[in-house]
Short mmCIF file of C-alpha atoms in Angstrom, two decimals:
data_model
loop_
_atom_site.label_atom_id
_atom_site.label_comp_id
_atom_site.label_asym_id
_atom_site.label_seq_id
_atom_site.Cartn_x
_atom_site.Cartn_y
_atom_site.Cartn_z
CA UNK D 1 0.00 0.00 0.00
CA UNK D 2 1.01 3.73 -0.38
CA UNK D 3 0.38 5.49 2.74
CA UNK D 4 -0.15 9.05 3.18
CA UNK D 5 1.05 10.66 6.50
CA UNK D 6 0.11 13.85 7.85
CA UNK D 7 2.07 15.46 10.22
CA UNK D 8 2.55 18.81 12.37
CA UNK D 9 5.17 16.56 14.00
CA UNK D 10 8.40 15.06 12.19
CA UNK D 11 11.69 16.10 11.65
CA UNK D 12 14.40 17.63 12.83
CA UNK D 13 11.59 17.75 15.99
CA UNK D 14 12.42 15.05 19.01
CA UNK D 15 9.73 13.91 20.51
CA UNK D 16 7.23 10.86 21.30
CA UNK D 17 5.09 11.63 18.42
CA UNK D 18 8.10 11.62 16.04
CA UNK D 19 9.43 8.36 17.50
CA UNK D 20 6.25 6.31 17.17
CA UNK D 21 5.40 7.65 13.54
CA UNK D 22 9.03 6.78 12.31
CA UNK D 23 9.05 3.63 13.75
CA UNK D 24 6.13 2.47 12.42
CA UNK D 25 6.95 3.36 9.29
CA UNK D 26 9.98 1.63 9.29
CA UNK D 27 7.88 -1.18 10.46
CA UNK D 28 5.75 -0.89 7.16
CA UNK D 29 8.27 -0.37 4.97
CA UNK D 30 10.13 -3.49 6.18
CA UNK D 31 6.77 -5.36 5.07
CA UNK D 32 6.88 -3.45 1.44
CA UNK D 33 4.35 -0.83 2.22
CA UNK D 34 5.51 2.68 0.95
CA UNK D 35 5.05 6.23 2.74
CA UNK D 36 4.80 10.05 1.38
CA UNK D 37 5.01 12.52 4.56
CA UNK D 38 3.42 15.77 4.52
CA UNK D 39 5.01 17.77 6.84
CA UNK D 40 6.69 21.62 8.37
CA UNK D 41 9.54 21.19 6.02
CA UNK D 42 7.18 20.96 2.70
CA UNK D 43 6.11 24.51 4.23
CA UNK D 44 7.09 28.19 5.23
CA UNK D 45 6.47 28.12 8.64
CA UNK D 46 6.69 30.57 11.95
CA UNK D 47 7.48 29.28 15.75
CA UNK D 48 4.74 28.26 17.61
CA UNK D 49 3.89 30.78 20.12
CA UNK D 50 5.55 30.06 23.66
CA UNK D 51 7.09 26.77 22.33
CA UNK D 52 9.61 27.67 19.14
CA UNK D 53 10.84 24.49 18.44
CA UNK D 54 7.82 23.51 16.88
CA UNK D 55 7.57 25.17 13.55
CA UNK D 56 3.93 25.61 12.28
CA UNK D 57 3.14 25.71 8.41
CA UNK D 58 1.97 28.88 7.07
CA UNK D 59 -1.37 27.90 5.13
CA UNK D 60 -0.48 24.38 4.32
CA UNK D 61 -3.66 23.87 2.29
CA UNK D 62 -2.35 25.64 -1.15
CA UNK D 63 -1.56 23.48 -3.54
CA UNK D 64 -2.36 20.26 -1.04
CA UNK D 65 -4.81 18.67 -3.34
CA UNK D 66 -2.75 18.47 -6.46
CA UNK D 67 -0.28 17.02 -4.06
CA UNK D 68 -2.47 14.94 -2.77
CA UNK D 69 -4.21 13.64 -5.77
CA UNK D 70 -0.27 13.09 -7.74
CA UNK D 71 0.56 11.37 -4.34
CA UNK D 72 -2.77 8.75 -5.22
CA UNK D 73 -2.56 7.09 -1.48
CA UNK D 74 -4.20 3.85 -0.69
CA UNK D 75 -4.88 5.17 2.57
CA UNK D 76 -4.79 8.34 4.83
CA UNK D 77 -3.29 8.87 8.22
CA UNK D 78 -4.19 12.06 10.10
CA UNK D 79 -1.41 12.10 12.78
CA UNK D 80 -1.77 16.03 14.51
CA UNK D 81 -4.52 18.23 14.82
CA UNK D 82 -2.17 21.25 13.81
CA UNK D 83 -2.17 23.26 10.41
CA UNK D 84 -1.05 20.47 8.33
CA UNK D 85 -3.58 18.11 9.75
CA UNK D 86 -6.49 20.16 9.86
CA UNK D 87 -5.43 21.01 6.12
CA UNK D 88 -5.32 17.70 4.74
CA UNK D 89 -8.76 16.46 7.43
CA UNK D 90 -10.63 19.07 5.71
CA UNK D 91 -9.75 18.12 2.09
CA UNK D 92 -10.21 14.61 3.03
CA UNK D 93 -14.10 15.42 4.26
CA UNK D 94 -14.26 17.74 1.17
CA UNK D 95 -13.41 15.22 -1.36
CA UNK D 96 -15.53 12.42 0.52
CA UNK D 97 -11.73 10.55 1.39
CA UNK D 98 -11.68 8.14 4.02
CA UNK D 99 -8.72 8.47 6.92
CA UNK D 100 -7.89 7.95 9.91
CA UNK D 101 -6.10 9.91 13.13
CA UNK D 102 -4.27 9.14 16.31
CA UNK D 103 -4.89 10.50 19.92
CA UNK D 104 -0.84 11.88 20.83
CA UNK D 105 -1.41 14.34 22.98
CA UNK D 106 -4.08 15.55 25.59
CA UNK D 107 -4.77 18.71 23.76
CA UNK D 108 -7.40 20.40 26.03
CA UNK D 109 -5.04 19.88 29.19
CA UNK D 110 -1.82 20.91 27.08
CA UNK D 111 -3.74 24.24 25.86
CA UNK D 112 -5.13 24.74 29.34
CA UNK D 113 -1.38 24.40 31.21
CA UNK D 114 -0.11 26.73 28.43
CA UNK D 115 -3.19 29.90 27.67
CA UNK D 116 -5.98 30.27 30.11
CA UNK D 117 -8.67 28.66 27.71
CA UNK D 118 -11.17 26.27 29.28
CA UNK D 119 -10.27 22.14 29.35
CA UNK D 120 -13.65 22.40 27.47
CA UNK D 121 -13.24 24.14 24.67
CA UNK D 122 -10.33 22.50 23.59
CA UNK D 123 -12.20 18.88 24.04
CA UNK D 124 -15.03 20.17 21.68
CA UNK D 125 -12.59 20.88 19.34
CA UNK D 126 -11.13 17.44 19.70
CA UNK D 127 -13.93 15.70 19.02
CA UNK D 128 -15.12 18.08 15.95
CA UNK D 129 -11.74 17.08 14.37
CA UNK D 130 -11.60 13.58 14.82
CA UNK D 131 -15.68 12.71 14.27
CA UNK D 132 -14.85 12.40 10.55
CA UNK D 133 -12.12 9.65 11.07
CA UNK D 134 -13.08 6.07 10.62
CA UNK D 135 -10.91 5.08 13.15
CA UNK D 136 -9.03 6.95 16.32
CA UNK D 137 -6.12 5.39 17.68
CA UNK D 138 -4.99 5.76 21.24
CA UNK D 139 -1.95 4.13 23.43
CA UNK D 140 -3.81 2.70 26.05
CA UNK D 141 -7.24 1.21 27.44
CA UNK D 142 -7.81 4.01 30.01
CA UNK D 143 -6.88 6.59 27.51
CA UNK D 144 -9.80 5.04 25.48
CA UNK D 145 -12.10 4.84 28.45
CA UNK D 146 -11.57 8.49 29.14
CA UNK D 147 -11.73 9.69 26.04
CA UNK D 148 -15.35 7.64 26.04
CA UNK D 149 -16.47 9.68 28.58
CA UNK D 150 -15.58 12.62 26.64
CA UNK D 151 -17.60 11.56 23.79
CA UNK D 152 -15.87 10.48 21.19
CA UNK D 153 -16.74 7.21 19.11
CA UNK D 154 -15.15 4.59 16.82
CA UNK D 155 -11.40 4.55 19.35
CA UNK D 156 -9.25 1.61 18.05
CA UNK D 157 -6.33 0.33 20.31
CA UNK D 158 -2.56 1.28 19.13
CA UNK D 159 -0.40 -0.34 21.91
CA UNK D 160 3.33 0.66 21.78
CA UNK D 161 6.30 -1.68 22.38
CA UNK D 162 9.88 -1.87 23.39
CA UNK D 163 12.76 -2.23 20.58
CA UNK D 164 14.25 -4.80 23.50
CA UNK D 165 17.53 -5.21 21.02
CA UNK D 166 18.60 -1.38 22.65
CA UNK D 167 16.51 -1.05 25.78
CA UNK D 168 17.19 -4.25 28.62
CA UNK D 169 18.21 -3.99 31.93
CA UNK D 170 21.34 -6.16 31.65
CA UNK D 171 22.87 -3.04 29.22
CA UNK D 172 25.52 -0.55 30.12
CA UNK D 173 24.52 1.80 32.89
CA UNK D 174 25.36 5.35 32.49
CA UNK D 175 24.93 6.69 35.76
CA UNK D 176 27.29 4.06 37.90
CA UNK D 177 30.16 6.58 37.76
CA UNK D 178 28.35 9.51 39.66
CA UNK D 179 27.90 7.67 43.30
CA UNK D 180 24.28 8.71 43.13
CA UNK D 181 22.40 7.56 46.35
CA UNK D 182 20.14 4.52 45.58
CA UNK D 183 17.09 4.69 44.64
CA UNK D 184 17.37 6.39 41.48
CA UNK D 185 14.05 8.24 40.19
CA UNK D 186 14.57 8.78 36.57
CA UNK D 187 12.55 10.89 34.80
CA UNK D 188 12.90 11.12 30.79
CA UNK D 189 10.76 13.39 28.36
CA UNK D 190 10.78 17.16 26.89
CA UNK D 191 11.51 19.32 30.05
CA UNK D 192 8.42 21.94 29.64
CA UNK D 193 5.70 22.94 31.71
CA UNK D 194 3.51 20.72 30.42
CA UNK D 195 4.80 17.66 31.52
CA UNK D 196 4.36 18.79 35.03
CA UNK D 197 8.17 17.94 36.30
CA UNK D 198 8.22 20.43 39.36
CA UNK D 199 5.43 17.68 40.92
CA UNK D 200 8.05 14.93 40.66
CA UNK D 201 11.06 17.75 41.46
CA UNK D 202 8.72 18.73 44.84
CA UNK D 203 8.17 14.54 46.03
CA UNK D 204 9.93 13.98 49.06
CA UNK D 205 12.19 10.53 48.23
CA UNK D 206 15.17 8.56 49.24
CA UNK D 207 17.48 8.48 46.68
CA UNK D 208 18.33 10.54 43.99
CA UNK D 209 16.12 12.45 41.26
CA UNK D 210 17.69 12.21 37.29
CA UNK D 211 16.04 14.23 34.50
CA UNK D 212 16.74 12.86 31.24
CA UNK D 213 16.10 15.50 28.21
CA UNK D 214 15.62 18.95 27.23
CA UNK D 215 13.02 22.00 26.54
CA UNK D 216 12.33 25.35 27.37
CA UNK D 217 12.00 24.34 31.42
CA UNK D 218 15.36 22.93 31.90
CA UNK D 219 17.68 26.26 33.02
CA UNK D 220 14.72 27.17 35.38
CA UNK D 221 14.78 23.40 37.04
CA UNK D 222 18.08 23.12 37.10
CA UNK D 223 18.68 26.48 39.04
CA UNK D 224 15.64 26.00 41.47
CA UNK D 225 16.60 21.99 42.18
CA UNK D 226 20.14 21.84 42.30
CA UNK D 227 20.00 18.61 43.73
CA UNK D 228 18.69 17.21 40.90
CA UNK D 229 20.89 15.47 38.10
CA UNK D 230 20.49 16.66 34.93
CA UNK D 231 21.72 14.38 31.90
CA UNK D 232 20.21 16.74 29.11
CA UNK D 233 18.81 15.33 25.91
CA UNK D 234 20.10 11.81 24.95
CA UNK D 235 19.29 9.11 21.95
CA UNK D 236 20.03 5.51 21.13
CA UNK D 237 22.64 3.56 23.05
CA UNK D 238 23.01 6.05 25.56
CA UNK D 239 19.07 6.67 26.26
CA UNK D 240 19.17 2.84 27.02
CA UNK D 241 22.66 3.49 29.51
CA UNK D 242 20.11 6.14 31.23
CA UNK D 243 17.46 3.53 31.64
CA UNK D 244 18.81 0.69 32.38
CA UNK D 245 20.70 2.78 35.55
CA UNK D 246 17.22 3.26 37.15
CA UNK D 247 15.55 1.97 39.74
CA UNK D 248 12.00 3.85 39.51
CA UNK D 249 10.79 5.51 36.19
CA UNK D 250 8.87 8.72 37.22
CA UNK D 251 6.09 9.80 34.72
CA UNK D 252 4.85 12.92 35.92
CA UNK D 253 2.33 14.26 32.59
CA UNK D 254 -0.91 15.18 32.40
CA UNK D 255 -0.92 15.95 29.08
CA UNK D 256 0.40 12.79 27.58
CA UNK D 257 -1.34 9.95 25.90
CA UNK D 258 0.47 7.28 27.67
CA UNK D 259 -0.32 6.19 31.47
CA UNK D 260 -0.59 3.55 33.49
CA UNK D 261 -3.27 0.82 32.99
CA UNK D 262 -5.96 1.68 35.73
CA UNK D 263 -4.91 5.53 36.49
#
């Protein structure tokens, strides 16, 4: 099949959302299925507002359905509910095209933590975009169930997995050279606001506290929690050292997709 992804998120960007899409794409591709990505670098864009690493396409909808049409996908994914995704959702209900769209990110909680605009509003939004889809994918079974209660219809499970060939707990340990006091609390993710870090900065523990990553947030935690280890941003081999010298793995978000089963 050729597969048509549509993305606000790819790209030089690091992130969650990046990783999945790419892997499952290489995934595909392994299995002969071929991809076209529409994406920020296709586009003039401008910083998003309060978060400048993301670049946001400047009207991404000239020109998309020529593109789309010489592209002739055998099927549509709608990955973000940014410019490029709301672009190629509304050509896709236009046109009459079927697609379908993931659940990444808790939107309406991720606005609220960033403007003062209502959890509401940004959950009404959520569910006009994604009504059209013929089918909504989403991590995890109480993701679904919540997102249930919000309304929304036709969710299909897309559980995630571990490349286990990198990440095992017999691998090389990164942090055995710093004498940190056992436990280690390791925390890993984009270090911004909206991942709610100062909770798990503020928790009382025995041990020590590691942040693994990097965002707008990081010079403020680091100078208010100078206790805290700070590895900064790391991939592959030594993102699996990080891990595998844990002893708790802290998930503070309340704006992710992911949790624990029964939270």
């Amino acid at each position: 099949m050729k597969i048509l992804l549509a993305s606000d998120a790819w790209y030089p960007q690091i992130n969650g959302v990046v990783r999945t899409l790419n892997r499952v794409r290489e995934e595909l591709e392994a299995r002969g299925h071929s991809f076209a990505v529409i994406c920020p670098d296709d586009f003039r864009t401008l910083p998003c507002p309060s978060y400048p690493e993301i670049p946001l396409a400047i009207l991404p909808g000239r020109g998309l359905a020529k593109r789309i049409e010489a592209i002739a996908p055998d099927a549509i994914h709608i990955a973000t509910e940014g410019p490029i995704g709301l672009a190629v959702r509304n050509h896709c209900v236009k046109r009459k095209l079927p697609f379908t769209t993931s659940y990444h990110t808790r939107f309406p909680e991720y606005l609220s933590a960033r403007v003062p605009v209502p959890v509401s509003w940004g959950y009404a939004f959520m569910r006009w975009f994604h009504k059209p889809s013929k089918a909504i994918m989403v991590a995890t079974l109480s993701m679904k169930r919540e997102l249930t209660t919000q309304g929304f219809t036709n969710l299909v499970d897309w559980t995630r997995g571990v490349d286990t060939a990198l990440f095992r707990p017999d691998g090389p340990k990164a942090l055995e050279g710093l004498d940190l006091p056992r436990p280690i609390h390791l925390y890993v993710g984009r270090v911004a606001v909206e991942k709610n870090i100062k909770a798990f900065l503020d928790l009382e523990l025995e041990g020590s506290k590691v942040v693994v990553g990097d965002g707008p947030q990081r010079e403020e935690l680091q100078k208010a929690y100078p206790e805290v280890y700070f590895a900064g941003a790391r991939q592959g081999e030594e993102l699996a050292a990080h891990y595998a010298s844990g002893d708790v793995f802290v998930f503070p978000s309340r704006t992710d997709t992911w949790q624990p089963e029964g939270l």
